[in-house]
Amino acid sequence: MTGKTLITPAQNTWCPGCGNFSIQHAMKSALLELETEGLVLDHVVLVAGIGCHGKIADYMDLNAFYALHGRAIPAATGIRIANPDLSVICHVGDGDTYAEGLDHLIFGAKRNIDMTVVVHDNRVYGLTTGQYTPTSPVGFKGRSTPLGTIERPFNPLHLAFASGATFIARSYTRRLPHLKETLKAAILHKGFSLVEVFQICATYYDIHEYYDQHVYELKDHDPTDPLAAEAKIREWDYNSDAPIALGTFYTAEQPTFEETLVQKTGKKEVDRIARIHERFSQAI
Ligand code: SF4
Ligand code: MG
């Protein structure tokens, strides 16, 4: 036990009421509980994308890496391959990962890299003051769509399922115990874990009343049944008034990219990538 509180003294600039506080709190609690079960906090690496969510890299007292916009998953992939002893957690945004970094989400899932990707999905670009993202509903009025967006949102969980993610879940920032337990399960899962968190953006898209009325927690759902998982994932299309399920939709056991690489190369390739990383870190 390190006795860490996991909070840094950095000045917090999130808006009052922002759901990022809840995600930070839930992640902190999840990690501290996992530490009592054997997780070594010094072996945890947080990789953040660009957006309001990304400031979590400054606020959590963990090894952290700020990636380029949409590029948290490839940075995390390099970290995992270079050192498979590390637990890698990506905090990313919906604009960040469902738009700029969408191809990386697909290939991270396809390769089944062992990492946890936590999407702070407030369904808006918050840092750039309120533009629509791939999960904003039709009619969303923001800086770039004053008459309301005319694009339909897509379902990123369905995309992750089709791409091969082996853990797919959704939670909500106003269901803190559920969020903490979901994060713990995702971190413990071996393989690519996607946790979509509906996060309130208090300034540009506060729809907590809508979520409070529509969300429900999954019960009697078998996440190892792919057909049941896909049906639940498709139950709501990010646009309709259908009920919104929270919980773990899908889990599967598959070999990870890293372990297959070690099996095939006898660790040679991993050592080569680790040397490149070392040279790269010395260069910067
Ligand atoms: Fe949070 Fe929205 Fe403020 Fe960004 S703009 S800090 S997401 S409330
Ligand atoms: Mg966003």
PDB file of C-alpha atoms and ligand atoms in Angstrom:
ATOM      1  CA  MET A   1       0.000   0.000   0.000  1.00  0.00           C
ATOM      2  CA  THR A   2       1.381   3.390  -0.954  1.00  0.00           C
ATOM      3  CA  GLY A   3      -0.985   5.482   1.190  1.00  0.00           C
ATOM      4  CA  LYS A   4      -1.514   7.684  -1.870  1.00  0.00           C
ATOM      5  CA  THR A   5      -4.634   9.828  -2.059  1.00  0.00           C
ATOM      6  CA  LEU A   6      -4.281  10.025  -5.857  1.00  0.00           C
ATOM      7  CA  ILE A   7      -5.186  13.721  -5.947  1.00  0.00           C
ATOM      8  CA  THR A   8      -2.556  16.283  -6.971  1.00  0.00           C
ATOM      9  CA  PRO A   9      -2.390  19.906  -5.768  1.00  0.00           C
ATOM     10  CA  ALA A  10      -2.924  21.193  -9.344  1.00  0.00           C
ATOM     11  CA  GLN A  11      -5.582  23.908  -9.549  1.00  0.00           C
ATOM     12  CA  ASN A  12      -8.775  22.365 -10.891  1.00  0.00           C
ATOM     13  CA  THR A  13     -10.404  24.372 -13.701  1.00  0.00           C
ATOM     14  CA  TRP A  14     -13.404  22.150 -14.514  1.00  0.00           C
ATOM     15  CA  CYS A  15     -16.704  24.086 -14.316  1.00  0.00           C
ATOM     16  CA  PRO A  16     -18.759  23.661 -11.125  1.00  0.00           C
ATOM     17  CA  GLY A  17     -21.154  20.734 -11.621  1.00  0.00           C
ATOM     18  CA  CYS A  18     -19.040  19.095 -14.359  1.00  0.00           C
ATOM     19  CA  GLY A  19     -19.359  15.308 -14.529  1.00  0.00           C
ATOM     20  CA  ASN A  20     -15.574  15.004 -14.844  1.00  0.00           C
ATOM     21  CA  PHE A  21     -15.401  15.368 -11.048  1.00  0.00           C
ATOM     22  CA  SER A  22     -17.527  12.238 -10.650  1.00  0.00           C
ATOM     23  CA  ILE A  23     -15.377  10.237 -13.065  1.00  0.00           C
ATOM     24  CA  GLN A  24     -12.221  11.335 -11.256  1.00  0.00           C
ATOM     25  CA  HIS A  25     -13.743  10.426  -7.895  1.00  0.00           C
ATOM     26  CA  ALA A  26     -14.982   7.034  -9.124  1.00  0.00           C
ATOM     27  CA  MET A  27     -11.629   6.203 -10.725  1.00  0.00           C
ATOM     28  CA  LYS A  28      -9.776   7.224  -7.566  1.00  0.00           C
ATOM     29  CA  SER A  29     -12.032   5.003  -5.431  1.00  0.00           C
ATOM     30  CA  ALA A  30     -11.774   2.103  -7.894  1.00  0.00           C
ATOM     31  CA  LEU A  31      -7.967   2.235  -7.935  1.00  0.00           C
ATOM     32  CA  LEU A  32      -7.640   2.553  -4.161  1.00  0.00           C
ATOM     33  CA  GLU A  33      -9.938  -0.449  -3.692  1.00  0.00           C
ATOM     34  CA  LEU A  34      -8.016  -2.440  -6.296  1.00  0.00           C
ATOM     35  CA  GLU A  35      -4.796  -1.525  -4.484  1.00  0.00           C
ATOM     36  CA  THR A  36      -6.080  -3.389  -1.428  1.00  0.00           C
ATOM     37  CA  GLU A  37      -6.568  -6.397  -3.750  1.00  0.00           C
ATOM     38  CA  GLY A  38      -2.995  -6.269  -5.071  1.00  0.00           C
ATOM     39  CA  LEU A  39      -2.896  -3.628  -7.812  1.00  0.00           C
ATOM     40  CA  VAL A  40       0.404  -1.731  -7.694  1.00  0.00           C
ATOM     41  CA  LEU A  41      -0.431   1.932  -8.211  1.00  0.00           C
ATOM     42  CA  ASP A  42       3.078   2.708  -9.429  1.00  0.00           C
ATOM     43  CA  HIS A  43       2.413   0.281 -12.282  1.00  0.00           C
ATOM     44  CA  VAL A  44      -0.672   2.194 -13.436  1.00  0.00           C
ATOM     45  CA  VAL A  45      -0.307   4.598 -16.365  1.00  0.00           C
ATOM     46  CA  LEU A  46      -3.028   7.096 -17.205  1.00  0.00           C
ATOM     47  CA  VAL A  47      -3.098   8.237 -20.826  1.00  0.00           C
ATOM     48  CA  ALA A  48      -5.303  11.218 -21.613  1.00  0.00           C
ATOM     49  CA  GLY A  49      -6.571  12.646 -24.867  1.00  0.00           C
ATOM     50  CA  ILE A  50      -7.345  16.290 -25.562  1.00  0.00           C
ATOM     51  CA  GLY A  51     -10.447  17.991 -24.189  1.00  0.00           C
ATOM     52  CA  CYS A  52     -11.811  18.984 -20.769  1.00  0.00           C
ATOM     53  CA  HIS A  53     -11.489  15.324 -19.717  1.00  0.00           C
ATOM     54  CA  GLY A  54      -7.742  15.361 -20.474  1.00  0.00           C
ATOM     55  CA  LYS A  55      -7.007  17.575 -17.474  1.00  0.00           C
ATOM     56  CA  ILE A  56      -7.509  14.458 -15.346  1.00  0.00           C
ATOM     57  CA  ALA A  57      -3.875  13.665 -16.173  1.00  0.00           C
ATOM     58  CA  ASP A  58      -2.896  16.728 -14.094  1.00  0.00           C
ATOM     59  CA  TYR A  59      -5.340  16.022 -11.299  1.00  0.00           C
ATOM     60  CA  MET A  60      -4.621  12.324 -10.628  1.00  0.00           C
ATOM     61  CA  ASP A  61      -1.368  11.451  -8.862  1.00  0.00           C
ATOM     62  CA  LEU A  62      -0.423   8.629 -11.243  1.00  0.00           C
ATOM     63  CA  ASN A  63       2.116   8.077 -14.005  1.00  0.00           C
ATOM     64  CA  ALA A  64       0.486  10.007 -16.819  1.00  0.00           C
ATOM     65  CA  PHE A  65       0.934  10.793 -20.494  1.00  0.00           C
ATOM     66  CA  TYR A  66      -0.878  13.481 -22.465  1.00  0.00           C
ATOM     67  CA  ALA A  67      -1.477  12.205 -25.970  1.00  0.00           C
ATOM     68  CA  LEU A  68      -2.325  14.173 -29.097  1.00  0.00           C
ATOM     69  CA  HIS A  69      -5.986  14.726 -29.920  1.00  0.00           C
ATOM     70  CA  GLY A  70      -7.621  11.331 -30.528  1.00  0.00           C
ATOM     71  CA  ARG A  71      -4.315   9.508 -30.064  1.00  0.00           C
ATOM     72  CA  ALA A  72      -4.530   8.152 -26.504  1.00  0.00           C
ATOM     73  CA  ILE A  73      -5.115   4.580 -27.718  1.00  0.00           C
ATOM     74  CA  PRO A  74      -2.022   4.310 -29.970  1.00  0.00           C
ATOM     75  CA  ALA A  75       0.129   5.871 -27.212  1.00  0.00           C
ATOM     76  CA  ALA A  76      -1.319   3.375 -24.729  1.00  0.00           C
ATOM     77  CA  THR A  77      -0.692   0.552 -27.202  1.00  0.00           C
ATOM     78  CA  GLY A  78       3.005   1.437 -27.326  1.00  0.00           C
ATOM     79  CA  ILE A  79       3.191   1.608 -23.532  1.00  0.00           C
ATOM     80  CA  ARG A  80       1.521  -1.803 -23.129  1.00  0.00           C
ATOM     81  CA  ILE A  81       3.701  -3.516 -25.724  1.00  0.00           C
ATOM     82  CA  ALA A  82       6.900  -1.999 -24.355  1.00  0.00           C
ATOM     83  CA  ASN A  83       6.026  -2.985 -20.791  1.00  0.00           C
ATOM     84  CA  PRO A  84       3.209  -5.523 -20.394  1.00  0.00           C
ATOM     85  CA  ASP A  85       3.547  -5.271 -16.589  1.00  0.00           C
ATOM     86  CA  LEU A  86       1.815  -1.890 -16.661  1.00  0.00           C
ATOM     87  CA  SER A  87      -1.938  -1.362 -16.251  1.00  0.00           C
ATOM     88  CA  VAL A  88      -2.883   1.231 -18.826  1.00  0.00           C
ATOM     89  CA  ILE A  89      -6.003   3.379 -18.474  1.00  0.00           C
ATOM     90  CA  CYS A  90      -7.018   5.829 -21.196  1.00  0.00           C
ATOM     91  CA  HIS A  91      -9.276   8.737 -20.352  1.00  0.00           C
ATOM     92  CA  VAL A  92     -10.674  10.063 -23.604  1.00  0.00           C
ATOM     93  CA  GLY A  93     -13.520  12.263 -24.809  1.00  0.00           C
ATOM     94  CA  ASP A  94     -16.338  11.585 -27.250  1.00  0.00           C
ATOM     95  CA  GLY A  95     -15.118  14.169 -29.756  1.00  0.00           C
ATOM     96  CA  ASP A  96     -11.562  13.034 -29.064  1.00  0.00           C
ATOM     97  CA  THR A  97     -12.069   9.297 -29.630  1.00  0.00           C
ATOM     98  CA  TYR A  98     -15.337   8.907 -31.562  1.00  0.00           C
ATOM     99  CA  ALA A  99     -14.295  11.570 -34.137  1.00  0.00           C
ATOM    100  CA  GLU A 100     -10.560  12.427 -34.393  1.00  0.00           C
ATOM    101  CA  GLY A 101      -9.393   9.074 -33.022  1.00  0.00           C
ATOM    102  CA  LEU A 102     -12.098   6.755 -34.313  1.00  0.00           C
ATOM    103  CA  ASP A 103      -9.748   4.548 -36.347  1.00  0.00           C
ATOM    104  CA  HIS A 104      -7.612   3.996 -33.245  1.00  0.00           C
ATOM    105  CA  LEU A 105     -10.651   2.885 -31.261  1.00  0.00           C
ATOM    106  CA  ILE A 106     -11.488   0.337 -33.953  1.00  0.00           C
ATOM    107  CA  PHE A 107      -7.954  -1.044 -34.167  1.00  0.00           C
ATOM    108  CA  GLY A 108      -7.407  -1.062 -30.402  1.00  0.00           C
ATOM    109  CA  ALA A 109     -10.540  -3.202 -30.126  1.00  0.00           C
ATOM    110  CA  LYS A 110      -9.601  -5.361 -33.124  1.00  0.00           C
ATOM    111  CA  ARG A 111      -6.161  -6.111 -31.680  1.00  0.00           C
ATOM    112  CA  ASN A 112      -7.542  -6.687 -28.182  1.00  0.00           C
ATOM    113  CA  ILE A 113      -4.781  -4.655 -26.544  1.00  0.00           C
ATOM    114  CA  ASP A 114      -5.093  -5.023 -22.764  1.00  0.00           C
ATOM    115  CA  MET A 115      -6.147  -1.505 -21.766  1.00  0.00           C
ATOM    116  CA  THR A 116      -9.139   0.261 -20.242  1.00  0.00           C
ATOM    117  CA  VAL A 117     -10.627   3.078 -22.297  1.00  0.00           C
ATOM    118  CA  VAL A 118     -12.919   5.384 -20.314  1.00  0.00           C
ATOM    119  CA  VAL A 119     -14.887   7.666 -22.618  1.00  0.00           C
ATOM    120  CA  HIS A 120     -16.082  10.879 -20.950  1.00  0.00           C
ATOM    121  CA  ASP A 121     -19.093  11.092 -23.278  1.00  0.00           C
ATOM    122  CA  ASN A 122     -20.800  14.430 -22.659  1.00  0.00           C
ATOM    123  CA  ARG A 123     -21.971  14.379 -26.287  1.00  0.00           C
ATOM    124  CA  VAL A 124     -20.431  17.788 -26.944  1.00  0.00           C
ATOM    125  CA  TYR A 125     -17.011  19.378 -27.490  1.00  0.00           C
ATOM    126  CA  GLY A 126     -16.763  21.176 -24.137  1.00  0.00           C
ATOM    127  CA  LEU A 127     -13.237  22.640 -24.277  1.00  0.00           C
ATOM    128  CA  THR A 128     -13.928  24.386 -27.591  1.00  0.00           C
ATOM    129  CA  THR A 129     -17.241  25.752 -26.266  1.00  0.00           C
ATOM    130  CA  GLY A 130     -20.040  23.538 -27.449  1.00  0.00           C
ATOM    131  CA  GLN A 131     -19.836  21.991 -30.917  1.00  0.00           C
ATOM    132  CA  TYR A 132     -21.680  18.758 -31.809  1.00  0.00           C
ATOM    133  CA  THR A 133     -19.887  15.395 -31.658  1.00  0.00           C
ATOM    134  CA  PRO A 134     -20.650  11.953 -33.155  1.00  0.00           C
ATOM    135  CA  THR A 135     -22.981  11.127 -30.234  1.00  0.00           C
ATOM    136  CA  SER A 136     -24.941  14.414 -30.148  1.00  0.00           C
ATOM    137  CA  PRO A 137     -28.605  13.792 -30.985  1.00  0.00           C
ATOM    138  CA  VAL A 138     -30.333  15.192 -34.060  1.00  0.00           C
ATOM    139  CA  GLY A 139     -31.334  18.791 -33.396  1.00  0.00           C
ATOM    140  CA  PHE A 140     -28.473  19.505 -30.981  1.00  0.00           C
ATOM    141  CA  LYS A 141     -27.955  23.278 -30.981  1.00  0.00           C
ATOM    142  CA  GLY A 142     -24.389  24.375 -30.409  1.00  0.00           C
ATOM    143  CA  ARG A 143     -21.782  26.815 -31.696  1.00  0.00           C
ATOM    144  CA  SER A 144     -21.372  24.949 -34.998  1.00  0.00           C
ATOM    145  CA  THR A 145     -25.054  24.024 -35.406  1.00  0.00           C
ATOM    146  CA  PRO A 146     -27.179  27.005 -34.309  1.00  0.00           C
ATOM    147  CA  LEU A 147     -30.208  25.581 -36.177  1.00  0.00           C
ATOM    148  CA  GLY A 148     -29.637  22.096 -34.749  1.00  0.00           C
ATOM    149  CA  THR A 149     -27.459  19.305 -36.115  1.00  0.00           C
ATOM    150  CA  ILE A 150     -29.009  17.363 -39.008  1.00  0.00           C
ATOM    151  CA  GLU A 151     -26.677  14.344 -38.624  1.00  0.00           C
ATOM    152  CA  ARG A 152     -27.796  11.219 -36.842  1.00  0.00           C
ATOM    153  CA  PRO A 153     -25.502  10.053 -34.035  1.00  0.00           C
ATOM    154  CA  PHE A 154     -23.832   6.674 -34.309  1.00  0.00           C
ATOM    155  CA  ASN A 155     -23.672   3.953 -31.664  1.00  0.00           C
ATOM    156  CA  PRO A 156     -20.013   3.659 -30.596  1.00  0.00           C
ATOM    157  CA  LEU A 157     -20.656   0.598 -28.443  1.00  0.00           C
ATOM    158  CA  HIS A 158     -22.053  -1.260 -31.436  1.00  0.00           C
ATOM    159  CA  LEU A 159     -18.991  -0.229 -33.424  1.00  0.00           C
ATOM    160  CA  ALA A 160     -16.690  -1.457 -30.625  1.00  0.00           C
ATOM    161  CA  PHE A 161     -18.613  -4.741 -30.514  1.00  0.00           C
ATOM    162  CA  ALA A 162     -18.230  -5.213 -34.276  1.00  0.00           C
ATOM    163  CA  SER A 163     -14.532  -4.336 -34.012  1.00  0.00           C
ATOM    164  CA  GLY A 164     -13.766  -7.015 -31.427  1.00  0.00           C
ATOM    165  CA  ALA A 165     -13.702  -5.252 -28.041  1.00  0.00           C
ATOM    166  CA  THR A 166     -13.819  -7.897 -25.309  1.00  0.00           C
ATOM    167  CA  PHE A 167     -15.399  -5.743 -22.565  1.00  0.00           C
ATOM    168  CA  ILE A 168     -18.109  -3.194 -23.329  1.00  0.00           C
ATOM    169  CA  ALA A 169     -19.968  -1.258 -20.638  1.00  0.00           C
ATOM    170  CA  ARG A 170     -21.829   1.975 -19.985  1.00  0.00           C
ATOM    171  CA  SER A 171     -22.263   3.988 -16.814  1.00  0.00           C
ATOM    172  CA  TYR A 172     -23.399   7.475 -15.796  1.00  0.00           C
ATOM    173  CA  THR A 173     -21.818  10.158 -13.648  1.00  0.00           C
ATOM    174  CA  ARG A 174     -24.906  10.438 -11.433  1.00  0.00           C
ATOM    175  CA  ARG A 175     -24.697   6.710 -10.522  1.00  0.00           C
ATOM    176  CA  LEU A 176     -21.404   6.819  -8.646  1.00  0.00           C
ATOM    177  CA  PRO A 177     -21.406   3.328  -7.028  1.00  0.00           C
ATOM    178  CA  HIS A 178     -22.320   1.808 -10.411  1.00  0.00           C
ATOM    179  CA  LEU A 179     -19.584   3.810 -12.105  1.00  0.00           C
ATOM    180  CA  LYS A 180     -16.938   2.728  -9.588  1.00  0.00           C
ATOM    181  CA  GLU A 181     -17.843  -0.956  -9.858  1.00  0.00           C
ATOM    182  CA  THR A 182     -17.913  -0.765 -13.664  1.00  0.00           C
ATOM    183  CA  LEU A 183     -14.461   0.830 -13.744  1.00  0.00           C
ATOM    184  CA  LYS A 184     -13.084  -1.852 -11.421  1.00  0.00           C
ATOM    185  CA  ALA A 185     -14.470  -4.647 -13.603  1.00  0.00           C
ATOM    186  CA  ALA A 186     -13.046  -3.017 -16.725  1.00  0.00           C
ATOM    187  CA  ILE A 187      -9.577  -2.641 -15.197  1.00  0.00           C
ATOM    188  CA  LEU A 188      -9.607  -6.259 -14.026  1.00  0.00           C
ATOM    189  CA  HIS A 189     -10.659  -7.519 -17.472  1.00  0.00           C
ATOM    190  CA  LYS A 190      -7.813  -8.902 -19.593  1.00  0.00           C
ATOM    191  CA  GLY A 191      -8.173  -7.332 -23.032  1.00  0.00           C
ATOM    192  CA  PHE A 192      -9.630  -4.217 -24.617  1.00  0.00           C
ATOM    193  CA  SER A 193     -12.216  -2.679 -22.273  1.00  0.00           C
ATOM    194  CA  LEU A 194     -14.448   0.180 -23.331  1.00  0.00           C
ATOM    195  CA  VAL A 195     -16.416   2.005 -20.655  1.00  0.00           C
ATOM    196  CA  GLU A 196     -18.649   4.727 -21.978  1.00  0.00           C
ATOM    197  CA  VAL A 197     -19.595   7.158 -19.234  1.00  0.00           C
ATOM    198  CA  PHE A 198     -22.451   9.561 -19.793  1.00  0.00           C
ATOM    199  CA  GLN A 199     -21.013  12.676 -18.301  1.00  0.00           C
ATOM    200  CA  ILE A 200     -22.892  15.873 -17.646  1.00  0.00           C
ATOM    201  CA  CYS A 201     -21.392  18.960 -19.268  1.00  0.00           C
ATOM    202  CA  ALA A 202     -22.823  21.545 -16.901  1.00  0.00           C
ATOM    203  CA  THR A 203     -22.009  24.444 -19.219  1.00  0.00           C
ATOM    204  CA  TYR A 204     -22.833  23.281 -22.762  1.00  0.00           C
ATOM    205  CA  TYR A 205     -25.064  20.219 -22.520  1.00  0.00           C
ATOM    206  CA  ASP A 206     -26.692  19.550 -19.183  1.00  0.00           C
ATOM    207  CA  ILE A 207     -29.231  16.785 -19.841  1.00  0.00           C
ATOM    208  CA  HIS A 208     -29.171  15.177 -16.408  1.00  0.00           C
ATOM    209  CA  GLU A 209     -32.971  15.282 -16.142  1.00  0.00           C
ATOM    210  CA  TYR A 210     -33.273  13.341 -19.411  1.00  0.00           C
ATOM    211  CA  TYR A 211     -30.756  10.716 -18.266  1.00  0.00           C
ATOM    212  CA  ASP A 212     -32.284  10.471 -14.801  1.00  0.00           C
ATOM    213  CA  GLN A 213     -35.623   9.625 -16.428  1.00  0.00           C
ATOM    214  CA  HIS A 214     -34.265   7.177 -19.018  1.00  0.00           C
ATOM    215  CA  VAL A 215     -31.367   5.184 -17.542  1.00  0.00           C
ATOM    216  CA  TYR A 216     -31.805   1.806 -15.884  1.00  0.00           C
ATOM    217  CA  GLU A 217     -29.286  -0.757 -14.629  1.00  0.00           C
ATOM    218  CA  LEU A 218     -29.039  -4.093 -16.453  1.00  0.00           C
ATOM    219  CA  LYS A 219     -30.333  -7.101 -14.529  1.00  0.00           C
ATOM    220  CA  ASP A 220     -30.518 -10.745 -15.567  1.00  0.00           C
ATOM    221  CA  HIS A 221     -28.288 -10.039 -18.557  1.00  0.00           C
ATOM    222  CA  ASP A 222     -25.647 -12.572 -19.602  1.00  0.00           C
ATOM    223  CA  PRO A 223     -22.669 -10.561 -20.938  1.00  0.00           C
ATOM    224  CA  THR A 224     -21.013 -13.707 -22.272  1.00  0.00           C
ATOM    225  CA  ASP A 225     -23.884 -14.237 -24.737  1.00  0.00           C
ATOM    226  CA  PRO A 226     -22.946 -12.229 -27.863  1.00  0.00           C
ATOM    227  CA  LEU A 227     -26.503 -12.150 -29.251  1.00  0.00           C
ATOM    228  CA  ALA A 228     -27.950 -10.871 -25.978  1.00  0.00           C
ATOM    229  CA  ALA A 229     -25.094  -8.364 -25.719  1.00  0.00           C
ATOM    230  CA  GLU A 230     -25.654  -6.990 -29.206  1.00  0.00           C
ATOM    231  CA  ALA A 231     -29.407  -6.730 -28.660  1.00  0.00           C
ATOM    232  CA  LYS A 232     -28.891  -4.727 -25.455  1.00  0.00           C
ATOM    233  CA  ILE A 233     -26.241  -2.526 -27.084  1.00  0.00           C
ATOM    234  CA  ARG A 234     -28.703  -1.722 -29.903  1.00  0.00           C
ATOM    235  CA  GLU A 235     -31.700  -1.161 -27.633  1.00  0.00           C
ATOM    236  CA  TRP A 236     -31.131   2.609 -27.707  1.00  0.00           C
ATOM    237  CA  ASP A 237     -29.766   4.445 -30.752  1.00  0.00           C
ATOM    238  CA  TYR A 238     -28.472   7.632 -29.031  1.00  0.00           C
ATOM    239  CA  ASN A 239     -31.376   9.548 -30.503  1.00  0.00           C
ATOM    240  CA  SER A 240     -34.707   8.038 -29.512  1.00  0.00           C
ATOM    241  CA  ASP A 241     -36.638   8.148 -26.248  1.00  0.00           C
ATOM    242  CA  ALA A 242     -35.979   4.440 -25.566  1.00  0.00           C
ATOM    243  CA  PRO A 243     -34.705   3.332 -22.143  1.00  0.00           C
ATOM    244  CA  ILE A 244     -30.916   3.605 -21.767  1.00  0.00           C
ATOM    245  CA  ALA A 245     -29.208   0.558 -20.267  1.00  0.00           C
ATOM    246  CA  LEU A 246     -26.268   0.937 -17.877  1.00  0.00           C
ATOM    247  CA  GLY A 247     -24.009  -1.990 -17.075  1.00  0.00           C
ATOM    248  CA  THR A 248     -21.676  -4.489 -18.675  1.00  0.00           C
ATOM    249  CA  PHE A 249     -23.113  -5.488 -22.030  1.00  0.00           C
ATOM    250  CA  TYR A 250     -20.398  -7.827 -23.215  1.00  0.00           C
ATOM    251  CA  THR A 251     -17.362  -9.736 -21.980  1.00  0.00           C
ATOM    252  CA  ALA A 252     -15.262 -12.301 -23.827  1.00  0.00           C
ATOM    253  CA  GLU A 253     -11.988 -14.093 -23.261  1.00  0.00           C
ATOM    254  CA  GLN A 254      -9.602 -13.716 -26.185  1.00  0.00           C
ATOM    255  CA  PRO A 255      -5.793 -13.676 -26.363  1.00  0.00           C
ATOM    256  CA  THR A 256      -4.378 -10.159 -26.234  1.00  0.00           C
ATOM    257  CA  PHE A 257      -2.148  -8.705 -28.934  1.00  0.00           C
ATOM    258  CA  GLU A 258       0.726  -8.388 -26.455  1.00  0.00           C
ATOM    259  CA  GLU A 259       0.688 -11.976 -25.258  1.00  0.00           C
ATOM    260  CA  THR A 260       0.448 -13.348 -28.800  1.00  0.00           C
ATOM    261  CA  LEU A 261       3.368 -11.123 -29.810  1.00  0.00           C
ATOM    262  CA  VAL A 262       5.515 -12.508 -26.989  1.00  0.00           C
ATOM    263  CA  GLN A 263       4.519 -16.073 -27.884  1.00  0.00           C
ATOM    264  CA  LYS A 264       5.474 -15.545 -31.532  1.00  0.00           C
ATOM    265  CA  THR A 265       8.703 -13.600 -31.067  1.00  0.00           C
ATOM    266  CA  GLY A 266       9.993 -14.915 -27.730  1.00  0.00           C
ATOM    267  CA  LYS A 267       9.922 -11.335 -26.372  1.00  0.00           C
ATOM    268  CA  LYS A 268      12.392 -10.103 -29.020  1.00  0.00           C
ATOM    269  CA  GLU A 269       9.859  -7.739 -30.583  1.00  0.00           C
ATOM    270  CA  VAL A 270       8.729  -6.453 -27.193  1.00  0.00           C
ATOM    271  CA  ASP A 271      12.348  -5.702 -26.216  1.00  0.00           C
ATOM    272  CA  ARG A 272      12.938  -3.963 -29.548  1.00  0.00           C
ATOM    273  CA  ILE A 273       9.870  -1.734 -29.031  1.00  0.00           C
ATOM    274  CA  ALA A 274      10.934  -1.034 -25.436  1.00  0.00           C
ATOM    275  CA  ARG A 275      14.357   0.139 -26.709  1.00  0.00           C
ATOM    276  CA  ILE A 276      12.676   2.460 -29.248  1.00  0.00           C
ATOM    277  CA  HIS A 277      10.514   3.901 -26.466  1.00  0.00           C
ATOM    278  CA  GLU A 278      13.543   4.446 -24.262  1.00  0.00           C
ATOM    279  CA  ARG A 279      15.388   6.271 -27.051  1.00  0.00           C
ATOM    280  CA  PHE A 280      12.240   8.327 -27.769  1.00  0.00           C
ATOM    281  CA  SER A 281      11.832   9.351 -24.112  1.00  0.00           C
ATOM    282  CA  GLN A 282      15.506  10.334 -23.923  1.00  0.00           C
ATOM    283  CA  ALA A 283      15.097  12.421 -27.081  1.00  0.00           C
ATOM    284  CA  ILE A 284      12.244  14.442 -25.579  1.00  0.00           C
TER     285      ILE A 284
HETATM  286 FE1  SF4 B   1     -17.025  20.115 -17.780  1.00  0.00          FE
HETATM  287 FE2  SF4 B   1     -18.430  21.086 -19.829  1.00  0.00          FE
HETATM  288 FE3  SF4 B   1     -17.084  22.755 -18.210  1.00  0.00          FE
HETATM  289 FE4  SF4 B   1     -15.770  21.149 -19.895  1.00  0.00          FE
HETATM  290  S1  SF4 B   1     -17.152  22.832 -20.459  1.00  0.00           S
HETATM  291  S2  SF4 B   1     -15.253  21.516 -17.728  1.00  0.00           S
HETATM  292  S3  SF4 B   1     -17.054  19.314 -19.862  1.00  0.00           S
HETATM  293  S4  SF4 B   1     -18.833  21.442 -17.625  1.00  0.00           S
HETATM  294 MG    MG B   2     -17.034  15.728 -25.234  1.00  0.00          MG
END
